[in-house]
């Protein structure tokens, strides 16, 4: 008999969405330590012994929010009111508000303040079933303040039972001290910020905001080159408000994902399909900014581009920290199917973070990150907007709810 170093634990008779499909028959998932040991039909698991942790229920992989800005200072409720009165997101940005107002508040906040403000947002996501989250910088815009934000994100990941992936987004907006000198700011991003962030191992990827109100394709490309020189994968906020070409650029650099993409065109979709770049859909920003141009879902399907779904949780364009709501909204607003949105917050979201060999599926060898829900079937997660249906949350084999 082989020696079993840790007790096997069993989740029996699960209605299982494994990250790709819903299994037609009841399934048993065996966990040993932090990893999934075996996944098999319950009918074939009769000889498998271990401690039974649950019997019956809907199981999904732990949810993955692959695009958030949840570390920030201040609030933007007044800007929300201005937009209700007719001002556009771009008008507010051009007048020095929007992202830049969060930059002032974030620069003034201490690391402990930022941590104290971000932690409840992350805990809200965790209570909604999230076991992996991406957190971006981008409201510091100096080397010191960007690193401060990233340290807060890393600390959250150390303190809480959740996997935190950090993304450096120095090229998010032009800071006021560089007004009229965007190229000068990009010089700073490339020659000082990226090397410092990489040396301190504070970022897992590098993002840019490629847009009329932010940075050009040429400037974004310089950032990508600096990222690659430091061995960091890239991604972009692209084609959100116009079709500038940021997604095609991201595909050229074999980027992890192009995000927002309402204005994406067919050649760029083809390039993304060939590069393996994920299309990350952000229905919260689309909804909050009351956009009308829907991302080209049919073409993304046609070319087989993997689609992820995320909250984009941030103080301006998507002040929403509930990933299951995004499932519902991606179905209603973008006409994705429940199966597509479930893939979008599991297997495809893992791919958007480069973590597809670690999490995002219920599969032998992957981390034991999963959720048990009080539902009859997995598609109910997208159908009803109803908090409180999570009955077990397991992160790296540990029950955390
Ligand atoms: O993902 N598009 C740019 N950046 C963020 C918004 C950040 C903000 O408004 O504070 C986004 O929508
Ligand atoms: Fe964003």
Coordinates of C-alpha atoms and ligand atoms in Angstrom, one line a residue:
X1 CA 0.0 0.0 0.0
X2 CA 1.3 3.5 -0.8
X3 CA 1.7 5.8 2.1
X4 CA -0.7 8.6 2.2
X5 CA 1.0 11.6 3.8
X6 CA -2.2 13.7 4.2
X7 CA -5.7 12.6 4.7
X8 CA -7.8 12.5 1.6
X9 CA -10.9 14.7 1.7
X10 CA -13.9 14.1 -0.5
X11 CA -16.6 16.2 -2.0
X12 CA -19.2 13.7 -3.2
X13 CA -22.2 13.8 -5.6
X14 CA -21.4 17.2 -6.9
X15 CA -23.2 18.9 -9.8
X16 CA -19.9 19.9 -11.3
X17 CA -19.0 22.8 -13.6
X18 CA -15.3 22.0 -14.0
X19 CA -14.3 25.3 -15.7
X20 CA -15.3 24.1 -19.2
X21 CA -18.6 22.1 -18.9
X22 CA -21.2 20.9 -16.6
X23 CA -20.9 17.1 -16.0
X24 CA -24.0 15.1 -16.8
X25 CA -23.6 12.8 -13.8
X26 CA -22.8 13.3 -10.1
X27 CA -19.1 13.7 -9.6
X28 CA -16.7 13.2 -6.7
X29 CA -13.7 15.4 -6.2
X30 CA -10.8 14.1 -4.0
X31 CA -8.4 16.6 -2.5
X32 CA -5.0 15.8 -0.9
X33 CA -3.2 18.8 0.8
X34 CA -3.5 21.8 -1.4
X35 CA -4.2 20.0 -4.7
X36 CA -7.0 18.2 -6.5
X37 CA -6.1 14.5 -6.4
X38 CA -8.9 13.1 -8.5
X39 CA -12.1 13.9 -10.3
X40 CA -14.4 11.1 -11.2
X41 CA -18.1 10.1 -11.5
X42 CA -19.4 9.3 -8.0
X43 CA -20.6 5.9 -9.3
X44 CA -16.9 5.0 -9.9
X45 CA -15.7 6.4 -6.6
X46 CA -17.0 3.6 -4.3
X47 CA -13.5 2.4 -3.3
X48 CA -12.2 5.9 -2.6
X49 CA -12.0 6.6 1.1
X50 CA -11.4 9.8 2.9
X51 CA -13.1 12.4 5.1
X52 CA -16.4 13.5 3.5
X53 CA -16.6 17.3 3.4
X54 CA -19.8 17.7 1.4
X55 CA -22.4 15.4 -0.2
X56 CA -24.4 17.1 -2.9
X57 CA -24.4 20.7 -4.2
X58 CA -23.2 22.7 -7.1
X59 CA -19.4 22.9 -7.4
X60 CA -17.5 25.4 -9.5
X61 CA -13.8 26.3 -9.6
X62 CA -13.0 29.2 -7.3
X63 CA -13.9 32.4 -9.2
X64 CA -11.2 34.5 -10.7
X65 CA -11.5 38.3 -11.0
X66 CA -8.8 39.0 -13.6
X67 CA -9.1 42.8 -13.8
X68 CA -9.5 45.1 -10.8
X69 CA -8.1 48.4 -9.5
X70 CA -9.2 47.7 -5.9
X71 CA -6.3 49.5 -4.2
X72 CA -7.0 53.3 -4.4
X73 CA -7.5 56.3 -2.2
X74 CA -10.6 58.6 -2.0
X75 CA -14.0 58.3 -3.7
X76 CA -15.6 59.7 -6.8
X77 CA -19.3 59.9 -5.9
X78 CA -19.4 63.6 -7.1
X79 CA -18.1 62.6 -10.5
X80 CA -20.9 60.0 -10.6
X81 CA -23.4 62.8 -10.1
X82 CA -21.7 64.9 -12.7
X83 CA -22.1 62.1 -15.2
X84 CA -25.7 61.7 -14.3
X85 CA -26.1 65.4 -15.2
X86 CA -24.6 64.8 -18.6
X87 CA -20.8 65.2 -18.3
X88 CA -18.9 62.4 -20.1
X89 CA -16.1 60.2 -18.7
X90 CA -13.8 61.9 -21.2
X91 CA -15.0 65.5 -20.4
X92 CA -14.2 64.8 -16.7
X93 CA -10.8 63.3 -17.5
X94 CA -9.9 66.2 -19.7
X95 CA -10.8 68.6 -16.9
X96 CA -8.4 67.0 -14.6
X97 CA -10.9 64.9 -12.7
X98 CA -11.6 61.2 -13.1
X99 CA -8.5 59.0 -12.8
X100 CA -6.4 62.1 -11.7
X101 CA -8.6 62.8 -8.8
X102 CA -8.0 59.3 -7.5
X103 CA -4.3 59.8 -8.2
X104 CA -4.2 62.8 -5.8
X105 CA -6.0 60.9 -3.1
X106 CA -3.8 57.8 -3.5
X107 CA -0.6 59.8 -3.4
X108 CA -1.8 61.4 -0.1
X109 CA -2.8 58.1 1.5
X110 CA -0.3 56.1 3.6
X111 CA 0.3 52.4 2.8
X112 CA -1.7 51.4 5.9
X113 CA -4.6 53.7 4.8
X114 CA -4.7 52.1 1.4
X115 CA -4.5 48.7 2.9
X116 CA -7.4 49.4 5.3
X117 CA -9.5 50.8 2.5
X118 CA -8.8 48.0 0.0
X119 CA -9.2 45.0 2.4
X120 CA -13.0 45.2 2.7
X121 CA -13.3 45.4 -1.1
X122 CA -11.3 42.3 -1.5
X123 CA -13.2 40.5 1.3
X124 CA -16.4 41.3 -0.5
X125 CA -15.1 39.6 -3.6
X126 CA -14.0 36.6 -1.5
X127 CA -17.5 36.3 0.0
X128 CA -18.7 36.2 -3.6
X129 CA -16.6 33.1 -4.3
X130 CA -13.4 34.7 -5.6
X131 CA -10.2 32.8 -4.9
X132 CA -7.9 34.6 -7.3
X133 CA -7.8 38.3 -8.0
X134 CA -5.7 40.6 -10.1
X135 CA -4.9 44.0 -8.6
X136 CA -3.4 46.9 -10.7
X137 CA -1.4 49.9 -9.7
X138 CA -2.0 53.0 -11.8
X139 CA -3.2 55.7 -9.3
X140 CA 0.3 56.6 -8.0
X141 CA 2.1 57.6 -11.2
X142 CA 5.4 58.2 -9.5
X143 CA 7.9 55.4 -8.8
X144 CA 7.3 55.7 -5.1
X145 CA 3.5 55.7 -5.2
X146 CA 3.2 53.0 -7.8
X147 CA 5.4 50.8 -5.6
X148 CA 3.3 51.7 -2.6
X149 CA 0.2 50.5 -4.3
X150 CA 1.8 47.2 -5.4
X151 CA 3.1 46.5 -1.9
X152 CA -0.4 47.0 -0.6
X153 CA -1.7 44.4 -3.1
X154 CA 1.1 41.9 -2.2
X155 CA 0.3 42.4 1.5
X156 CA -3.4 41.7 0.9
X157 CA -2.3 38.4 -0.8
X158 CA -0.1 37.4 2.1
X159 CA -2.7 38.2 4.8
X160 CA -5.9 36.7 3.3
X161 CA -6.7 33.3 1.8
X162 CA -6.8 34.5 -1.8
X163 CA -4.2 34.4 -4.6
X164 CA -3.3 38.0 -5.6
X165 CA -1.7 38.7 -9.0
X166 CA -0.3 42.2 -9.3
X167 CA -0.1 44.3 -12.4
X168 CA 1.9 47.5 -12.9
X169 CA -0.2 50.1 -14.7
X170 CA 2.1 53.1 -14.6
X171 CA 0.9 54.1 -18.0
X172 CA -2.7 54.6 -16.8
X173 CA -3.0 58.4 -17.1
X174 CA -0.6 61.4 -17.6
X175 CA 0.2 62.8 -14.2
X176 CA -0.3 66.6 -13.9
X177 CA 3.5 67.3 -13.5
X178 CA 4.0 65.9 -17.0
X179 CA 1.2 67.8 -18.7
X180 CA 2.2 68.3 -22.4
X181 CA 5.0 65.8 -22.1
X182 CA 3.5 62.3 -22.4
X183 CA 6.7 61.0 -24.0
X184 CA 8.7 62.3 -21.1
X185 CA 6.4 60.4 -18.7
X186 CA 6.7 57.2 -20.8
X187 CA 10.5 57.6 -20.5
X188 CA 10.1 57.6 -16.7
X189 CA 7.8 54.6 -16.9
X190 CA 10.3 52.6 -19.0
X191 CA 13.6 53.7 -17.6
X192 CA 12.8 54.0 -13.9
X193 CA 9.5 52.6 -12.9
X194 CA 9.5 49.2 -14.7
X195 CA 13.1 48.4 -13.7
X196 CA 12.4 49.3 -10.0
X197 CA 9.1 47.3 -9.9
X198 CA 10.8 44.3 -11.6
X199 CA 13.8 44.4 -9.3
X200 CA 11.5 44.4 -6.2
X201 CA 9.4 41.6 -7.8
X202 CA 6.3 43.7 -7.1
X203 CA 4.5 43.0 -10.4
X204 CA 3.4 39.9 -12.3
X205 CA 2.5 41.8 -15.5
X206 CA 2.5 45.2 -17.1
X207 CA -0.7 47.0 -18.4
X208 CA -1.2 50.2 -20.4
X209 CA -4.3 52.4 -21.1
X210 CA -4.1 52.8 -24.8
X211 CA -6.7 55.5 -25.6
X212 CA -7.2 59.1 -26.9
X213 CA -7.4 60.3 -23.2
X214 CA -4.4 58.2 -22.2
X215 CA -1.4 56.8 -24.3
X216 CA -0.9 56.3 -28.0
X217 CA -0.1 52.9 -29.7
X218 CA 3.6 54.1 -30.1
X219 CA 3.8 55.0 -26.4
X220 CA 2.2 51.8 -25.4
X221 CA 4.6 49.8 -27.5
X222 CA 7.6 51.4 -25.7
X223 CA 6.1 50.3 -22.4
X224 CA 5.6 46.7 -23.7
X225 CA 9.3 46.7 -24.9
X226 CA 10.5 47.7 -21.4
X227 CA 8.2 45.1 -19.8
X228 CA 9.5 42.3 -22.1
X229 CA 13.1 43.4 -21.4
X230 CA 12.3 42.7 -17.7
X231 CA 10.6 39.4 -18.5
X232 CA 7.1 40.6 -17.6
X233 CA 4.0 39.7 -19.7
X234 CA 1.8 42.5 -21.0
X235 CA -1.8 43.4 -21.3
X236 CA -3.8 46.5 -22.2
X237 CA -6.9 48.6 -21.6
X238 CA -7.8 48.9 -25.2
X239 CA -10.5 49.8 -27.7
X240 CA -12.7 51.0 -24.8
X241 CA -13.7 54.4 -26.2
X242 CA -12.3 54.3 -29.7
X243 CA -10.5 51.9 -32.1
X244 CA -6.9 53.0 -31.7
X245 CA -5.1 49.7 -32.3
X246 CA -4.1 48.8 -28.7
X247 CA -5.5 45.2 -28.9
X248 CA -3.6 44.4 -32.1
X249 CA -0.4 45.8 -30.5
X250 CA -1.1 43.6 -27.5
X251 CA -1.5 40.5 -29.7
X252 CA 1.8 41.4 -31.5
X253 CA 3.5 41.2 -28.1
X254 CA 1.8 37.9 -27.3
X255 CA -0.1 39.7 -24.5
X256 CA -2.1 37.9 -21.9
X257 CA -5.3 39.9 -22.6
X258 CA -6.9 42.9 -24.2
X259 CA -9.5 44.4 -21.9
X260 CA -12.8 46.4 -22.5
X261 CA -12.6 46.0 -26.4
X262 CA -16.0 47.5 -27.3
X263 CA -14.4 49.0 -30.4
X264 CA -12.3 46.0 -31.4
X265 CA -12.3 45.2 -35.2
X266 CA -12.0 41.9 -37.1
X267 CA -8.2 42.0 -38.0
X268 CA -7.4 42.6 -34.3
X269 CA -9.6 39.7 -33.3
X270 CA -7.8 37.5 -35.8
X271 CA -4.5 38.6 -34.4
X272 CA -5.6 37.9 -30.8
X273 CA -6.8 34.4 -31.8
X274 CA -3.4 33.6 -33.3
X275 CA -1.5 35.1 -30.4
X276 CA -3.6 33.4 -27.7
X277 CA -4.5 36.7 -26.2
X278 CA -7.7 36.6 -24.1
X279 CA -10.6 39.1 -24.6
X280 CA -11.5 40.4 -21.2
X281 CA -15.0 41.8 -21.1
X282 CA -15.9 44.4 -18.5
X283 CA -19.7 44.8 -18.3
X284 CA -19.5 46.9 -15.1
X285 CA -17.7 49.7 -17.0
X286 CA -19.9 49.4 -20.0
X287 CA -22.9 49.7 -17.7
X288 CA -21.6 52.5 -15.4
X289 CA -20.5 54.7 -18.4
X290 CA -23.8 53.9 -20.1
X291 CA -22.0 52.8 -23.2
X292 CA -23.9 51.6 -26.2
X293 CA -21.4 49.8 -28.3
X294 CA -21.3 46.1 -27.4
X295 CA -18.0 44.2 -27.8
X296 CA -18.0 42.1 -31.0
X297 CA -19.0 38.8 -29.3
X298 CA -20.0 36.9 -32.4
X299 CA -16.7 37.5 -34.1
X300 CA -14.8 36.6 -30.9
X301 CA -16.8 33.4 -30.9
X302 CA -16.1 32.8 -34.6
X303 CA -12.4 33.1 -34.2
X304 CA -12.3 31.1 -31.0
X305 CA -10.8 33.9 -28.8
X306 CA -11.2 32.9 -25.2
X307 CA -13.4 35.5 -23.4
X308 CA -12.9 36.4 -19.7
X309 CA -15.3 38.4 -17.6
X310 CA -14.2 40.7 -14.7
X311 CA -15.4 43.5 -12.5
X312 CA -12.9 46.2 -13.4
X313 CA -13.6 47.2 -9.7
X314 CA -12.4 50.8 -9.5
X315 CA -13.6 54.2 -8.1
X316 CA -14.7 55.7 -11.5
X317 CA -15.8 53.6 -14.4
X318 CA -16.9 50.5 -12.4
X319 CA -17.4 51.0 -8.7
X320 CA -18.6 47.4 -8.4
X321 CA -17.0 44.7 -6.3
X322 CA -19.3 41.7 -7.0
X323 CA -18.1 39.3 -9.7
X324 CA -21.3 37.2 -9.7
X325 CA -23.2 40.3 -10.8
X326 CA -20.9 40.5 -13.8
X327 CA -22.0 37.1 -14.8
X328 CA -25.6 38.3 -15.0
X329 CA -24.6 41.5 -16.7
X330 CA -22.4 39.9 -19.3
X331 CA -25.4 37.7 -20.3
X332 CA -27.9 40.5 -20.3
X333 CA -25.8 43.3 -21.8
X334 CA -23.5 41.3 -24.1
X335 CA -25.6 38.2 -24.8
X336 CA -23.0 35.7 -23.6
X337 CA -24.4 32.3 -22.5
X338 CA -24.3 31.2 -18.9
X339 CA -21.7 28.6 -19.9
X340 CA -19.6 31.3 -21.5
X341 CA -19.7 33.6 -18.5
X342 CA -18.8 30.8 -16.2
X343 CA -15.8 30.0 -18.3
X344 CA -15.1 33.7 -18.3
X345 CA -14.6 33.8 -14.5
X346 CA -12.7 30.5 -14.3
X347 CA -10.7 28.9 -17.1
X348 CA -10.4 31.9 -19.3
X349 CA -9.8 34.3 -16.5
X350 CA -6.9 32.0 -15.3
X351 CA -5.5 32.2 -18.9
X352 CA -5.8 36.0 -18.8
X353 CA -3.4 35.9 -15.8
X354 CA -1.1 33.2 -17.1
X355 CA -2.3 30.9 -14.3
X356 CA -4.1 28.2 -16.4
X357 CA -1.7 25.5 -15.1
X358 CA -2.4 26.4 -11.5
X359 CA -6.1 27.3 -11.1
X360 CA -9.4 27.9 -12.9
X361 CA -10.5 24.3 -13.4
X362 CA -11.5 21.3 -11.3
X363 CA -8.8 19.0 -12.6
X364 CA -6.3 16.6 -11.2
X365 CA -3.1 18.4 -10.2
X366 CA -4.4 21.9 -10.0
X367 CA -4.8 23.9 -6.8
X368 CA -7.9 22.9 -4.8
X369 CA -9.6 26.2 -5.3
X370 CA -13.4 25.8 -5.5
X371 CA -16.8 26.9 -4.4
X372 CA -19.9 25.0 -3.3
X373 CA -23.1 26.9 -4.0
X374 CA -26.7 26.4 -2.8
X375 CA -28.1 26.0 -6.3
X376 CA -29.8 23.4 -8.4
X377 CA -27.6 24.0 -11.4
X378 CA -24.6 26.1 -12.3
X379 CA -26.4 28.4 -14.7
X380 CA -28.4 29.9 -11.8
X381 CA -25.2 31.7 -10.8
X382 CA -25.6 33.9 -13.9
X383 CA -29.4 34.0 -13.8
X384 CA -30.2 35.4 -10.4
X385 CA -28.5 38.3 -8.7
X386 CA -28.6 36.9 -5.2
X387 CA -25.8 37.2 -2.7
X388 CA -25.5 34.5 0.0
X389 CA -25.6 31.4 -2.1
X390 CA -22.0 30.4 -1.4
X391 CA -21.9 27.6 1.1
X392 CA -18.3 26.6 1.0
X393 CA -15.2 28.3 -0.3
X394 CA -12.0 26.3 -0.5
X395 CA -8.7 28.0 -1.3
X396 CA -5.6 25.8 -1.7
X397 CA -7.4 23.0 0.0
X398 CA -8.4 25.1 3.0
X399 CA -12.1 25.7 3.9
X400 CA -12.3 29.5 4.3
X401 CA -16.0 30.2 4.9
Ligands
LIG1 O1 -10.6 50.1 -16.5 N1 -10.0 52.6 -18.6 C1 -9.2 53.0 -17.8 N2 -9.1 52.7 -16.5 C2 -10.1 52.2 -15.7 C3 -10.8 53.3 -15.0 C4 -10.2 53.9 -13.9 C5 -10.9 55.0 -13.3 O2 -11.8 55.6 -13.8 O3 -10.5 55.3 -12.2 C6 -11.0 51.2 -16.4 O4 -12.1 51.6 -16.8
LIG2 FE1 -9.5 48.8 -15.8

